[in-house]
């Protein structure tokens, strides 16, 4: 990973000039200046190849229209109505652990995709066919993001006609096509259901259904079926992959930080109860898990799930006293800002007290969900998922380390595949708390 630097640096990548900003002051300027609001062609261009009109990768007036239209679907109040889905998924995940160490990053993908599908696309309980589609979607998501990363650093794969003819491109496009058929059929079903519900309501019959993200999109004139398809893939990746990354790293840090883990557990026990008296997480519990939130934020600071952001520079401009040429890529080094020693003394020291109530920090020294107008709108969704899953696991297990040489945060061997991850996998042990006495 790139270390923090207090000045802009630049380099050429395949004849593409890249300017990297790591200083939170410089990043603050980038986030609020309109000429830096568009996502870069580099990186995001390869996401547009399979979902051109998703909120993450769109630019210009279309982005503003989609963002405004999506706000009711991803608002805090809308997400909270589906909290039972998060809680059920967390309980089921906590019951599924094997007895030996396993890669928790891989294990988290499917349950988090399941949550997204029920909150965004399906609403009802999932049947066997839906479960298989979920497994396919989780696998396709991982392969697609890996392909985006691979293409970014292999110029021969940049042209679509070349990539689409490679074994990787053909395999992913075929899998994406199958998922698109499923999403398209779901859109048709929800449209028909909306018509039937309206007819029943006009006759004074029927029961009000809990609305999901898809329903709210169908009620807006801003979205065609293709737009909905693209937003589905965008939110699936943005909400699932980043949350998977953060949660797996949280569990890893707990395995090597027993005193911090004990303090989280004491808080969870106080809120949820212990042993036979323990219960599932409820919505009103989340604000009470204050120290847990500090732990989540400190983990996001140590290893942000999205270590870099990229913006397009169309015209020559000035930033931090330096000239940035036209048609260059501006990289916001989130990882660097999170490790800036000016704002975070001893930056590799894992200390949740940095986020204790009343503690202040530069607003762009901690940007796990980006900042400014293009701040991730799913931040509340992600925090709800992480807290619920984290609390359920800590309620039931003690998280123990594996013999991989990782004893503190600076030992983490991080790479990124659009999102951060540990090289070789994120392995930990989960010991049921009921076995500790014996």
Coordinates of C-alpha atoms in Angstrom, one line a residue, residues 208-383:
X208 CA -49.8 -2.4 2.3
X209 CA -46.5 -4.1 1.3
X210 CA -43.2 -3.1 2.7
X211 CA -41.4 -1.2 0.0
X212 CA -37.9 -2.3 -1.2
X213 CA -35.4 -0.3 -3.1
X214 CA -36.7 -1.7 -6.4
X215 CA -40.2 -0.5 -5.7
X216 CA -39.0 3.0 -5.1
X217 CA -37.0 3.0 -8.3
X218 CA -40.0 1.8 -10.3
X219 CA -42.0 4.7 -9.0
X220 CA -39.5 7.2 -10.4
X221 CA -39.4 8.4 -14.0
X222 CA -35.6 8.7 -13.7
X223 CA -35.0 5.0 -14.3
X224 CA -35.4 2.8 -17.3
X225 CA -35.2 -1.0 -16.9
X226 CA -31.5 -0.8 -18.0
X227 CA -30.9 2.0 -15.5
X228 CA -32.3 -0.3 -12.7
X229 CA -30.1 -3.1 -14.0
X230 CA -27.0 -1.0 -13.8
X231 CA -27.9 0.3 -10.3
X232 CA -28.5 -3.2 -9.2
X233 CA -24.9 -4.2 -10.1
X234 CA -23.5 -1.0 -8.7
X235 CA -25.2 -1.2 -5.3
X236 CA -24.5 -5.0 -5.1
X237 CA -20.8 -4.3 -5.5
X238 CA -20.7 -1.1 -3.5
X239 CA -22.8 -2.4 -0.5
X240 CA -21.5 -5.9 -0.4
X241 CA -17.8 -5.9 -1.3
X242 CA -16.9 -3.0 0.9
X243 CA -18.8 -4.3 3.9
X244 CA -17.3 -7.7 3.4
X245 CA -13.8 -6.2 3.4
X246 CA -14.4 -4.1 6.5
X247 CA -16.0 -6.9 8.5
X248 CA -13.4 -9.4 7.7
X249 CA -10.6 -7.0 8.7
X250 CA -12.6 -6.2 11.9
X251 CA -12.6 -9.9 12.8
X252 CA -8.9 -10.1 12.0
X253 CA -8.0 -7.2 14.2
X254 CA -10.1 -8.6 17.1
X255 CA -8.2 -11.9 16.8
X256 CA -4.9 -10.1 17.5
X257 CA -6.4 -7.5 20.0
X258 CA -7.8 -9.6 22.8
X259 CA -8.2 -6.7 25.3
X260 CA -10.1 -4.7 22.8
X261 CA -12.2 -7.7 21.9
X262 CA -13.0 -8.3 25.6
X263 CA -14.2 -4.7 25.9
X264 CA -16.5 -5.0 22.8
X265 CA -17.9 -8.3 24.3
X266 CA -18.6 -6.7 27.6
X267 CA -20.6 -4.0 25.8
X268 CA -22.5 -6.6 23.7
X269 CA -23.2 -8.7 26.8
X270 CA -24.7 -5.7 28.5
X271 CA -26.9 -4.9 25.6
X272 CA -27.9 -8.4 24.4
X273 CA -27.5 -10.6 27.5
X274 CA -25.3 -13.6 28.1
X275 CA -25.7 -17.3 27.4
X276 CA -29.2 -18.6 27.5
X277 CA -30.5 -15.1 28.1
X278 CA -28.8 -13.6 25.0
X279 CA -31.1 -12.4 22.2
X280 CA -30.8 -11.3 18.7
X281 CA -29.8 -7.7 17.8
X282 CA -32.6 -5.2 17.6
X283 CA -32.6 -1.9 15.9
X284 CA -32.7 0.1 19.1
X285 CA -29.5 -1.7 20.2
X286 CA -27.3 -0.1 17.6
X287 CA -26.9 3.3 19.2
X288 CA -25.9 1.7 22.5
X289 CA -23.0 -0.2 20.8
X290 CA -20.7 2.9 21.0
X291 CA -17.4 1.3 21.7
X292 CA -18.1 -1.2 18.9
X293 CA -18.6 1.7 16.5
X294 CA -15.2 3.1 17.6
X295 CA -13.6 -0.3 16.8
X296 CA -15.3 -0.3 13.4
X297 CA -14.0 3.2 12.6
X298 CA -10.5 2.5 13.8
X299 CA -10.4 -0.6 11.6
X300 CA -11.6 1.4 8.6
X301 CA -8.9 3.9 9.4
X302 CA -6.1 1.3 9.5
X303 CA -7.3 -0.5 6.4
X304 CA -10.0 1.5 4.4
X305 CA -12.1 -0.8 2.3
X306 CA -11.6 1.6 -0.7
X307 CA -8.0 2.7 -0.4
X308 CA -8.1 4.9 -3.5
X309 CA -10.6 7.2 -5.3
X310 CA -10.0 8.4 -8.8
X311 CA -11.2 11.7 -10.4
X312 CA -11.0 13.0 -13.9
X313 CA -9.1 16.3 -14.7
X314 CA -10.5 17.7 -17.9
X315 CA -8.7 21.0 -18.1
X316 CA -5.4 22.3 -16.7
X317 CA -5.8 23.5 -13.2
X318 CA -4.0 24.3 -9.9
X319 CA -4.0 22.3 -6.7
X320 CA -1.8 22.7 -3.7
X321 CA 0.4 25.1 -5.6
X322 CA 1.1 22.6 -8.4
X323 CA -0.2 22.6 -12.0
X324 CA -2.3 19.5 -12.9
X325 CA -2.4 19.0 -16.7
X326 CA -5.5 18.5 -18.6
X327 CA -6.7 14.9 -19.3
X328 CA -4.9 13.4 -16.3
X329 CA -6.2 11.2 -13.5
X330 CA -6.3 12.5 -9.9
X331 CA -6.0 9.8 -7.3
X332 CA -7.2 10.5 -3.7
X333 CA -5.0 8.3 -1.5
X334 CA -7.5 7.4 1.2
X335 CA -5.1 4.9 2.8
X336 CA -2.4 7.7 2.9
X337 CA -4.8 10.2 4.5
X338 CA -5.8 7.6 7.1
X339 CA -2.1 7.1 8.0
X340 CA -1.0 10.7 7.9
X341 CA 1.1 11.1 11.1
X342 CA 0.2 14.8 11.4
X343 CA -3.4 13.8 12.0
X344 CA -2.9 10.3 13.4
X345 CA 0.2 10.1 15.6
X346 CA 1.7 6.6 15.5
X347 CA -0.6 5.7 12.6
X348 CA -0.2 2.0 12.6
X349 CA -1.1 1.7 16.3
X350 CA -4.6 0.2 16.6
X351 CA -6.4 2.4 19.1
X352 CA -10.3 2.7 19.0
X353 CA -10.0 5.6 21.5
X354 CA -9.1 7.8 18.5
X355 CA -12.9 7.8 17.9
X356 CA -14.1 8.2 21.4
X357 CA -17.0 10.6 22.0
X358 CA -15.7 14.2 21.9
X359 CA -12.6 13.4 19.9
X360 CA -12.1 15.6 16.8
X361 CA -10.2 15.0 13.6
X362 CA -9.8 16.6 10.2
X363 CA -12.9 15.8 8.1
X364 CA -10.8 14.5 5.3
X365 CA -8.3 12.6 7.5
X366 CA -11.0 9.9 7.8
X367 CA -13.1 9.2 4.7
X368 CA -14.0 5.5 4.6
X369 CA -17.2 6.4 2.6
X370 CA -15.5 9.3 0.6
X371 CA -16.6 12.9 1.2
X372 CA -18.4 15.8 -0.4
X373 CA -21.2 15.5 -2.9
X374 CA -20.1 12.1 -4.0
X375 CA -19.9 10.6 -0.6
X376 CA -21.2 7.0 -0.6
X377 CA -25.0 7.1 0.0
X378 CA -24.9 3.6 1.5
X379 CA -22.8 4.4 4.5
X380 CA -25.7 4.0 6.9
X381 CA -26.6 0.7 5.3
X382 CA -23.0 -0.5 5.7
X383 CA -22.7 0.5 9.3

